[in-house]
Tab-separated table of C-alpha atoms in Angstrom:
chain	number	residue	atom	x	y	z
A	4	ASN	CA	92.240	-128.428	52.253
A	5	ALA	CA	89.690	-131.272	52.521
A	6	GLY	CA	89.696	-132.193	48.818
A	7	VAL	CA	87.255	-135.070	48.263
A	8	THR	CA	85.362	-136.329	51.299
A	9	GLN	CA	83.592	-139.674	51.321
A	10	THR	CA	81.255	-141.003	53.980
A	11	PRO	CA	81.020	-143.493	55.516
A	12	LYS	CA	84.516	-145.036	55.598
A	13	PHE	CA	83.216	-148.503	56.477
A	14	GLN	CA	79.806	-150.115	56.164
A	15	VAL	CA	78.352	-153.586	56.585
A	16	LEU	CA	74.998	-154.274	54.933
A	17	LYS	CA	72.738	-157.250	54.819
A	18	THR	CA	71.649	-158.544	51.423
A	19	GLY	CA	68.691	-156.533	50.195
A	20	GLN	CA	69.354	-153.444	52.296
A	21	SER	CA	69.820	-150.083	50.677
A	22	MET	CA	72.289	-147.308	51.358
A	23	THR	CA	73.749	-144.149	49.886
A	24	LEU	CA	77.457	-143.384	49.706
A	25	GLN	CA	78.135	-139.681	49.969
A	26	CYS	CA	80.869	-137.743	48.183
A	27	ALA	CA	81.630	-134.032	48.333
A	28	GLN	CA	84.491	-131.973	46.896
A	29	ASP	CA	85.541	-128.446	47.780
A	30	MET	CA	87.852	-127.767	44.818
A	31	ASN	CA	85.214	-126.270	42.514
A	32	HIS	CA	85.664	-129.225	40.164
A	33	ASN	CA	83.145	-129.784	37.412
A	34	SER	CA	83.509	-133.551	36.919
A	35	MET	CA	82.997	-136.320	39.436
A	36	TYR	CA	83.323	-140.102	39.283
A	37	TRP	CA	82.493	-143.269	41.168
A	38	TYR	CA	84.790	-146.292	40.868
A	39	ARG	CA	84.842	-149.616	42.632
A	40	GLN	CA	88.041	-151.547	43.326
A	41	ASP	CA	88.157	-155.297	43.730
A	42	PRO	CA	91.256	-157.467	44.190
A	43	GLY	CA	92.937	-158.175	40.860
A	44	MET	CA	90.463	-156.057	38.899
A	45	GLY	CA	91.743	-152.539	39.346
A	46	LEU	CA	89.407	-149.579	39.385
A	47	ARG	CA	86.196	-149.989	37.414
A	48	LEU	CA	84.006	-147.018	36.565
A	49	ILE	CA	80.436	-147.205	37.868
A	50	TYR	CA	79.043	-143.784	36.942
A	51	TYR	CA	80.427	-140.382	36.187
A	52	SER	CA	79.178	-136.819	35.971
A	53	ALA	CA	81.006	-134.681	33.428
A	54	SER	CA	79.336	-131.540	34.752
A	55	GLU	CA	76.580	-130.477	37.116
A	56	GLY	CA	73.267	-131.734	35.833
A	57	THR	CA	74.622	-134.662	33.826
A	58	THR	CA	75.340	-138.271	34.734
A	59	ASP	CA	76.411	-141.209	32.571
A	60	LYS	CA	76.893	-144.924	33.019
A	61	GLY	CA	80.324	-146.388	33.254
A	62	GLU	CA	81.581	-149.921	32.852
A	63	VAL	CA	79.642	-151.542	35.739
A	64	PRO	CA	76.457	-149.506	36.464
A	65	ASN	CA	74.032	-152.360	37.210
A	66	GLY	CA	72.660	-152.261	40.756
A	67	TYR	CA	73.611	-148.619	41.301
A	68	ASN	CA	72.087	-145.195	40.872
A	69	VAL	CA	73.683	-141.779	41.226
A	70	SER	CA	72.635	-138.225	41.926
A	71	ARG	CA	74.643	-135.113	41.146
A	72	LEU	CA	72.978	-133.043	43.842
A	73	ASN	CA	74.916	-129.874	43.035
A	74	LYS	CA	78.397	-128.994	41.843
A	75	ARG	CA	79.973	-130.225	45.085
A	76	GLU	CA	78.120	-133.452	45.769
A	77	PHE	CA	77.786	-136.746	43.894
A	78	SER	CA	76.096	-139.623	45.692
A	79	LEU	CA	75.967	-143.333	44.862
A	80	ARG	CA	72.963	-145.409	45.900
A	81	LEU	CA	72.645	-149.148	46.235
A	82	GLU	CA	68.919	-149.937	46.162
A	83	SER	CA	69.126	-153.618	47.074
A	84	ALA	CA	72.622	-154.635	48.103
A	85	ALA	CA	74.063	-157.948	46.921
A	86	PRO	CA	77.211	-159.781	48.084
A	87	SER	CA	78.731	-159.072	44.630
A	88	GLN	CA	78.740	-155.387	45.580
A	89	THR	CA	81.235	-156.012	48.381
A	90	SER	CA	84.091	-153.749	47.359
A	91	VAL	CA	86.011	-150.575	48.068
A	92	TYR	CA	84.301	-147.577	46.509
A	93	PHE	CA	86.231	-144.472	45.491
A	94	CYS	CA	84.835	-141.124	44.529
A	95	ALA	CA	87.038	-138.807	42.463
A	96	SER	CA	86.810	-135.371	40.923
A	97	SER	CA	88.600	-133.354	38.248
A	98	ARG	CA	88.463	-129.818	36.843
A	99	GLY	CA	86.621	-131.034	33.784
A	100	PRO	CA	85.937	-134.107	31.661
A	101	LEU	CA	89.222	-133.698	29.764
A	102	ASP	CA	91.305	-133.219	32.910
A	103	TYR	CA	92.661	-136.642	33.872
A	104	GLY	CA	94.459	-135.619	37.030
A	105	TYR	CA	91.848	-137.016	39.357
A	106	THR	CA	91.684	-136.304	43.069
A	107	PHE	CA	90.353	-139.312	44.925
A	108	GLY	CA	88.531	-139.557	48.211
A	109	SER	CA	89.768	-141.925	50.901
A	110	GLY	CA	87.291	-144.646	49.939
A	111	THR	CA	84.391	-146.551	51.479
A	112	ARG	CA	84.916	-150.199	52.338
A	113	LEU	CA	81.546	-151.904	51.905
A	114	THR	CA	80.765	-155.479	52.925
A	115	VAL	CA	77.448	-157.086	52.004
A	116	VAL	CA	76.632	-160.230	53.957
B	30	GLN	CA	91.191	-158.005	25.152
B	31	LYS	CA	91.301	-155.650	28.127
B	32	GLU	CA	91.664	-151.982	27.314
B	33	VAL	CA	94.624	-151.600	29.663
B	34	GLU	CA	96.783	-154.507	30.789
B	35	GLN	CA	99.408	-154.704	33.498
B	36	ASN	CA	101.284	-157.535	35.147
B	37	SER	CA	99.892	-157.803	38.672
B	38	GLY	CA	103.272	-158.663	40.212
B	39	PRO	CA	104.536	-158.448	42.801
B	40	LEU	CA	107.654	-156.981	41.258
B	41	SER	CA	110.408	-157.200	43.834
B	42	VAL	CA	113.572	-155.086	43.485
B	43	PRO	CA	116.389	-154.310	45.918
B	44	GLU	CA	116.769	-150.817	47.324
B	45	GLY	CA	118.731	-148.586	44.936
B	46	ALA	CA	117.815	-150.594	41.821
B	47	ILE	CA	115.716	-149.493	38.843
B	48	ALA	CA	112.118	-150.698	38.903
B	49	SER	CA	110.449	-151.078	35.519
B	50	LEU	CA	106.664	-151.185	35.350
B	51	ASN	CA	104.886	-151.904	32.093
B	52	CYS	CA	101.465	-151.308	30.600
B	53	THR	CA	99.896	-152.143	27.238
B	54	TYR	CA	96.720	-150.642	25.837
B	55	SER	CA	94.346	-151.670	23.094
B	56	ASP	CA	92.970	-148.385	21.699
B	57	ARG	CA	95.340	-147.145	18.969
B	58	GLY	CA	93.697	-143.738	19.152
B	59	SER	CA	94.745	-143.100	22.759
B	60	GLN	CA	96.681	-139.858	23.036
B	61	SER	CA	97.628	-139.576	26.684
B	62	PHE	CA	98.640	-141.885	29.489
B	63	PHE	CA	98.766	-141.599	33.231
B	64	TRP	CA	100.466	-143.355	36.120
B	65	TYR	CA	98.837	-143.389	39.535
B	66	ARG	CA	100.411	-144.716	42.718
B	67	GLN	CA	98.330	-146.374	45.424
B	68	TYR	CA	99.728	-147.244	48.810
B	69	SER	CA	98.110	-150.151	50.621
B	70	GLY	CA	94.785	-149.087	52.119
B	71	LYS	CA	94.978	-145.627	50.557
B	72	SER	CA	93.522	-143.920	47.517
B	73	PRO	CA	95.309	-143.510	44.158
B	74	GLU	CA	97.327	-140.368	43.453
B	75	LEU	CA	98.611	-139.109	40.115
B	76	ILE	CA	102.398	-139.246	39.737
B	77	MET	CA	103.098	-138.979	35.993
B	78	SER	CA	101.448	-138.191	32.690
B	79	ILE	CA	102.826	-138.563	29.163
B	80	TYR	CA	101.404	-137.393	25.876
B	81	SER	CA	104.015	-137.952	23.177
B	82	ASN	CA	106.346	-140.719	22.102
B	83	GLY	CA	109.621	-140.926	23.948
B	84	ASP	CA	110.618	-140.306	27.531
B	85	LYS	CA	109.414	-137.875	30.157
B	86	GLU	CA	111.446	-137.476	33.322
B	87	ASP	CA	110.337	-136.138	36.708
B	88	GLY	CA	112.860	-136.627	39.473
B	89	ARG	CA	113.469	-140.349	39.949
B	90	PHE	CA	110.529	-141.225	37.702
B	91	THR	CA	110.644	-141.650	33.923
B	92	ALA	CA	107.604	-142.435	31.799
B	93	GLN	CA	108.237	-143.980	28.393
B	94	LEU	CA	105.697	-144.139	25.574
B	95	ASN	CA	105.782	-146.135	22.354
B	96	LYS	CA	102.536	-145.575	20.474
B	97	ALA	CA	103.484	-147.876	17.598
B	98	SER	CA	103.799	-150.780	20.049
B	99	GLN	CA	100.927	-149.510	22.241
B	100	TYR	CA	103.187	-149.696	25.241
B	101	VAL	CA	103.831	-147.329	28.134
B	102	SER	CA	106.235	-147.894	30.989
B	103	LEU	CA	107.299	-146.273	34.245
B	104	LEU	CA	110.889	-146.461	35.437
B	105	ILE	CA	111.759	-145.674	39.041
B	106	ARG	CA	115.459	-145.045	39.570
B	107	ASP	CA	117.197	-145.502	42.921
B	108	SER	CA	114.141	-147.355	44.259
B	109	GLN	CA	113.357	-146.768	47.921
B	110	PRO	CA	111.256	-148.849	50.336
B	111	SER	CA	108.842	-145.904	50.356
B	112	ASP	CA	108.184	-146.613	46.658
B	113	SER	CA	106.535	-149.919	47.634
B	114	ALA	CA	102.985	-149.527	46.380
B	115	THR	CA	100.659	-150.546	43.561
B	116	TYR	CA	101.152	-148.588	40.342
B	117	LEU	CA	98.098	-148.122	38.141
B	118	CYS	CA	98.294	-147.292	34.455
B	119	ALA	CA	95.333	-145.249	33.170
B	120	VAL	CA	94.167	-144.294	29.702
B	121	PRO	CA	91.421	-141.879	28.654
B	122	PRO	CA	88.898	-143.090	26.096
B	123	PHE	CA	89.453	-142.121	22.478
B	124	THR	CA	85.700	-142.238	21.928
B	125	GLY	CA	82.629	-142.791	24.057
B	126	ARG	CA	82.719	-142.628	27.827
B	127	ARG	CA	84.680	-139.685	29.157
B	128	ALA	CA	86.558	-141.075	32.124
B	129	LEU	CA	89.825	-142.857	32.723
B	130	THR	CA	90.129	-146.606	32.259
B	131	PHE	CA	92.553	-148.099	34.766
B	132	GLY	CA	94.681	-151.195	34.541
B	133	SER	CA	94.586	-153.658	37.417
B	134	GLY	CA	97.911	-152.364	38.719
B	135	THR	CA	101.364	-153.762	39.412
B	136	ARG	CA	102.431	-154.215	43.019
B	137	LEU	CA	106.021	-153.102	43.597
B	138	GLN	CA	108.022	-154.248	46.595
B	139	VAL	CA	111.372	-152.563	47.261
B	140	GLN	CA	113.493	-154.685	49.560
B	141	PRO	CA	115.773	-152.794	52.020
């Protein structure tokens, strides 16, 4: 009954460092998503993967890359972290691209100093 | 114009009252609408969806949709302190990117 698991839960990076946020789901969902949430701005889509083997840019993709490693896992990489990337990052999944009942992970709180 | 707009609040209501949360959207082609609830420090969870004009009721929650006015609302009857949370309105794209667009959310505070 894990659902969507995100690691790590908290991270502090220095400007210019790189890191990968991990996301895995055990619900046999086809579609996965990465959003960031900033105060007053709601959830903004970074990248999504409608199905295994495909990835597409969302609203705010600059500074990020993604990998859909397999059906279960969808990782988000920051190559050179910037203070503007300080945010809470949520991974979500759904049965398919037309299923809008998303299951969200618990989030990763990232601070870039 | 933002695709989905919500008043950030906070909306403060006394316990037992009706809380009314509102959302407007810009894409006239949108066919379905979703309400997610997010407790402080937690992740969003789906609580309601609505696809056609009119009202949809689920327990103490009622979603209302008016496509002509591009307006969707969520009513919470007999509000409880446990309803205190941020409520996010979400709309799928009519064209293009295939993922939900979320509003910035309305924070609801139910006073005991």
